[in-house]
Short mmCIF file of C-alpha atoms in Angstrom, two decimals:
data_model
loop_
_atom_site.label_atom_id
_atom_site.label_comp_id
_atom_site.label_asym_id
_atom_site.label_seq_id
_atom_site.Cartn_x
_atom_site.Cartn_y
_atom_site.Cartn_z
CA MET A 27 80.98 87.05 89.16
CA ASN A 28 80.95 86.70 85.36
CA ARG A 29 82.13 90.29 84.91
CA VAL A 30 84.98 89.73 87.35
CA VAL A 31 86.12 86.59 85.52
CA VAL A 32 85.96 88.26 82.11
CA LEU A 33 87.90 91.27 83.38
CA PHE A 34 90.48 88.97 84.92
CA PHE A 35 91.06 87.21 81.59
CA ILE A 36 91.45 90.56 79.83
CA LEU A 37 94.05 91.65 82.38
CA CYS A 38 95.85 88.34 81.97
CA PHE A 39 96.08 88.68 78.21
CA GLY A 40 97.55 92.14 78.63
CA ARG A 41 100.31 90.65 80.77
CA LEU A 42 101.17 87.63 78.59
CA PHE A 43 99.66 84.58 80.35
CA CYS A 44 98.28 84.44 83.87
CA GLN A 45 99.65 80.99 84.63
CA HIS A 46 99.47 78.78 86.57
CA THR A 47 97.13 77.52 89.23
CA PHE A 48 98.23 74.37 91.04
CA SER A 49 101.26 72.22 90.28
CA ILE A 50 103.82 69.82 91.70
CA VAL A 51 107.39 68.83 90.84
CA ALA A 52 108.92 65.77 92.48
CA VAL A 53 111.78 63.27 92.44
CA ASP A 54 111.80 59.52 93.09
CA THR A 55 115.13 59.15 94.87
CA ILE A 56 115.19 55.37 94.33
CA THR A 57 114.78 55.35 90.55
CA GLY A 58 115.99 58.88 89.78
CA GLU A 59 112.69 59.52 87.97
CA ILE A 60 111.62 63.15 87.87
CA GLY A 61 108.00 64.27 87.62
CA SER A 62 106.01 67.36 86.79
CA ALA A 63 102.22 67.89 86.90
CA GLY A 64 99.84 70.82 86.96
CA ALA A 65 96.47 72.24 85.98
CA THR A 66 94.98 75.64 85.21
CA CYS A 67 91.76 77.34 84.13
CA GLY A 68 93.10 77.99 80.65
CA ASP A 69 93.81 75.97 77.55
CA SER A 70 95.04 76.26 73.97
CA ILE A 71 91.75 77.94 72.99
CA ILE A 72 91.90 80.63 75.65
CA TRP A 73 95.66 81.05 75.12
CA PRO A 74 96.11 80.55 71.34
CA GLY A 75 99.48 79.22 70.29
CA THR A 76 100.20 77.56 73.63
CA PRO A 77 99.70 73.97 74.84
CA GLY A 78 97.68 75.15 77.83
CA ALA A 79 98.83 73.96 81.25
CA TYR A 80 101.89 72.15 79.89
CA ILE A 81 103.62 75.44 79.09
CA ILE A 82 105.04 75.79 82.63
CA SER A 83 106.81 72.41 82.73
CA ASP A 84 110.50 71.81 82.08
CA ILE A 85 112.17 68.48 82.95
CA LEU A 86 115.86 67.73 82.55
CA PRO A 87 116.06 63.92 82.81
CA GLY A 88 118.37 62.80 85.58
CA VAL A 89 118.84 66.40 86.71
CA GLY A 90 115.62 68.08 87.82
CA ALA A 91 112.34 69.82 87.03
CA ILE A 92 111.32 73.46 86.96
CA HIS A 93 107.89 75.08 87.04
CA THR A 94 107.68 78.78 86.18
CA GLN A 95 104.17 80.04 86.76
CA ALA A 96 101.86 82.90 87.84
CA LEU A 97 102.82 85.61 85.33
CA TRP A 98 104.59 83.16 83.01
CA ILE A 99 107.19 84.30 80.54
CA ALA A 100 109.34 82.07 78.35
CA SER A 101 112.62 83.91 78.94
CA ASN A 102 112.52 83.30 82.70
CA GLN A 103 111.85 79.62 82.10
CA LEU A 104 114.76 79.37 79.66
CA ASN A 105 117.05 81.15 82.11
CA ALA A 106 116.06 78.74 84.86
CA ARG A 107 116.91 75.77 82.63
CA VAL A 108 120.31 77.23 81.79
CA GLN A 109 121.04 77.73 85.49
CA MET A 110 120.11 74.11 86.23
CA GLN A 111 122.24 72.86 83.34
CA GLN A 112 125.16 74.78 84.80
CA GLY A 113 124.79 72.98 88.13
CA ALA A 114 122.97 75.55 90.26
CA SER A 115 120.87 74.18 93.13
CA PRO A 116 117.09 74.87 93.30
CA ASN A 117 117.64 77.62 95.88
CA GLN A 118 120.40 79.17 93.80
CA ILE A 119 118.22 79.09 90.67
CA ILE A 120 115.39 80.89 92.42
CA SER A 121 117.72 83.50 93.89
CA TRP A 122 119.15 84.09 90.42
CA LEU A 123 115.69 84.36 88.84
CA VAL A 124 114.50 86.88 91.42
CA ALA A 125 117.63 88.98 90.93
CA HIS A 126 117.55 88.76 87.12
CA ASP A 127 113.85 88.76 86.24
CA VAL A 128 113.67 89.67 82.55
CA GLN A 129 110.98 92.29 83.20
CA ASN A 130 112.30 93.35 86.63
CA ASN A 131 109.03 92.05 88.06
CA PRO A 132 109.94 89.02 90.22
CA GLN A 133 107.10 89.48 92.71
CA SER A 134 104.58 88.51 90.02
CA ARG A 135 106.22 85.09 89.54
CA GLN A 136 105.91 81.73 91.21
CA TYR A 137 108.50 78.95 90.96
CA GLY A 138 108.77 75.34 92.04
CA ILE A 139 112.04 73.46 91.48
CA VAL A 140 113.47 70.05 92.40
CA ASP A 141 116.70 68.34 91.44
CA PHE A 142 118.49 65.00 91.94
CA HIS A 143 122.05 65.62 93.08
CA ASN A 144 124.53 62.93 94.16
CA GLY A 145 121.73 60.50 94.93
CA THR A 146 119.62 62.93 96.98
CA SER A 147 116.89 65.39 96.12
CA ARG A 148 116.70 69.11 96.79
CA SER A 149 113.69 71.42 96.49
CA ALA A 150 112.89 75.11 96.54
CA ALA A 151 109.92 77.35 95.77
CA PHE A 152 109.10 81.02 95.51
CA THR A 153 105.76 82.84 95.62
CA GLY A 154 105.87 86.52 94.76
CA THR A 155 103.87 88.97 96.83
CA SER A 156 102.06 90.24 93.71
CA CYS A 157 100.73 86.83 92.64
CA PHE A 158 96.94 86.59 92.77
CA ASP A 159 95.39 85.17 95.95
CA TYR A 160 95.07 82.60 97.22
CA LYS A 161 98.77 81.88 96.74
CA ASN A 162 101.29 79.74 98.59
CA HIS A 163 103.72 76.85 98.25
CA ILE A 164 104.69 73.75 100.24
CA LEU A 165 108.11 72.10 100.27
CA GLY A 166 109.26 68.60 101.12
CA PRO A 167 112.68 67.00 100.69
CA ASN A 168 111.77 65.65 97.23
CA TYR A 169 108.83 67.79 96.12
CA ALA A 170 107.54 71.32 95.69
CA ILE A 171 103.83 72.12 95.46
CA GLN A 172 102.71 75.61 94.50
CA GLY A 173 99.62 77.47 93.41
CA ASN A 174 97.99 80.81 92.90
CA ILE A 175 94.44 82.00 92.15
CA LEU A 176 93.41 79.11 94.40
CA LEU A 177 90.24 78.32 96.34
CA GLY A 178 92.44 78.17 99.43
CA GLN A 179 95.26 76.46 101.30
CA GLN A 180 93.24 73.23 101.34
CA ILE A 181 94.09 72.65 97.66
CA LEU A 182 97.82 72.56 98.36
CA ASP A 183 97.41 70.60 101.60
CA SER A 184 95.33 67.96 99.86
CA MET A 185 97.89 67.61 97.08
CA GLU A 186 100.66 67.10 99.60
CA TYR A 187 98.68 64.57 101.65
CA TYR A 188 97.82 62.37 98.69
CA PHE A 189 101.28 62.62 97.19
CA LEU A 190 102.81 61.40 100.45
CA ASN A 191 100.20 58.76 101.28
CA THR A 192 99.60 57.09 97.92
CA ILE A 193 101.28 53.71 97.39
CA GLY A 194 102.84 53.25 93.98
CA CYS A 195 105.32 54.74 91.57
CA LEU A 196 105.98 58.44 91.09
CA THR A 197 103.32 58.70 88.39
CA ASP A 198 100.71 57.20 90.75
CA LYS A 199 101.63 59.69 93.46
CA LEU A 200 101.50 62.66 91.09
CA MET A 201 98.13 61.56 89.70
CA ALA A 202 96.75 61.18 93.22
CA ALA A 203 97.95 64.67 94.10
CA MET A 204 96.31 66.14 91.02
CA ASN A 205 93.04 64.23 91.49
CA SER A 206 92.83 65.47 95.07
CA ALA A 207 92.64 69.04 93.73
CA LYS A 208 89.83 68.18 91.33
CA VAL A 209 87.18 70.25 93.08
CA ILE A 210 84.99 72.96 91.61
CA GLY A 211 86.81 76.27 91.71
CA ALA A 212 90.20 74.90 92.73
CA ASP A 213 91.33 77.52 90.23
CA THR A 214 88.79 80.17 91.22
CA ARG A 215 88.49 81.36 87.61
CA CYS A 216 86.89 77.99 86.84
CA MET A 217 84.15 78.33 89.45
CA VAL A 218 81.68 79.51 86.81
CA GLU A 219 82.70 76.55 84.61
CA GLY A 220 81.77 74.12 87.38
CA THR A 221 85.20 72.48 87.27
CA SER A 222 88.67 72.69 88.79
CA SER A 223 90.55 73.58 85.62
CA LEU A 224 90.42 73.47 81.82
CA SER A 225 93.75 71.84 81.01
CA ALA A 226 96.25 69.69 82.86
CA PHE A 227 99.37 67.62 82.32
CA LEU A 228 101.47 64.95 83.97
CA ARG A 229 105.01 64.15 82.83
CA THR A 230 107.74 61.88 84.19
CA ALA A 231 111.23 61.20 82.90
CA LEU A 232 113.71 58.47 83.74
CA PRO A 233 117.42 59.35 83.87
CA THR A 234 117.85 57.52 80.55
CA ASP A 235 115.17 59.52 78.75
CA SER A 236 116.08 62.24 76.28
CA TYR A 237 115.08 65.86 76.82
CA ASN A 238 111.38 66.40 76.00
#
């Protein structure tokens, strides 16, 4: 097991960053608040020069949120933001990203996108066939949950259940979703660490907040 994990990290470094494991983007359609949360078995020590899990998150206050993960690359994330700023819907953004992947390698990517458009939310997700198993995504009208290198479908299902069934504000719901995935090996690379992940983040933005 240790040899497999070490080899996996070496392969990941050779392909930029093997990000991300489990994450959620969501919109509160009453307040217009937009949220983004995720976790991974990597941090700023393993990936020097990065903020760890947070690297995948991009929120445009009052507009939407984008997660670019699996084989993460900054140019794809920037392109996704530009598309959202230009008014593209989540589905249109993903279609554009797949067609214009900067390394012509879209099947190694995973995306989760939500937006807040004319008082309603829209969501879309994409899981490339070359992402590491277990991989999948779940969509709801105001959320997208996605993951790769997972223990199994139960991680995503649990996140969805607690997001939908937690009473409180958007931050409470996102925290409940993330806590529900806090099981040993949720990111299978962290099985030997005896934890779910090594770094995590949770961000929310009101429509009146400034970018970042």
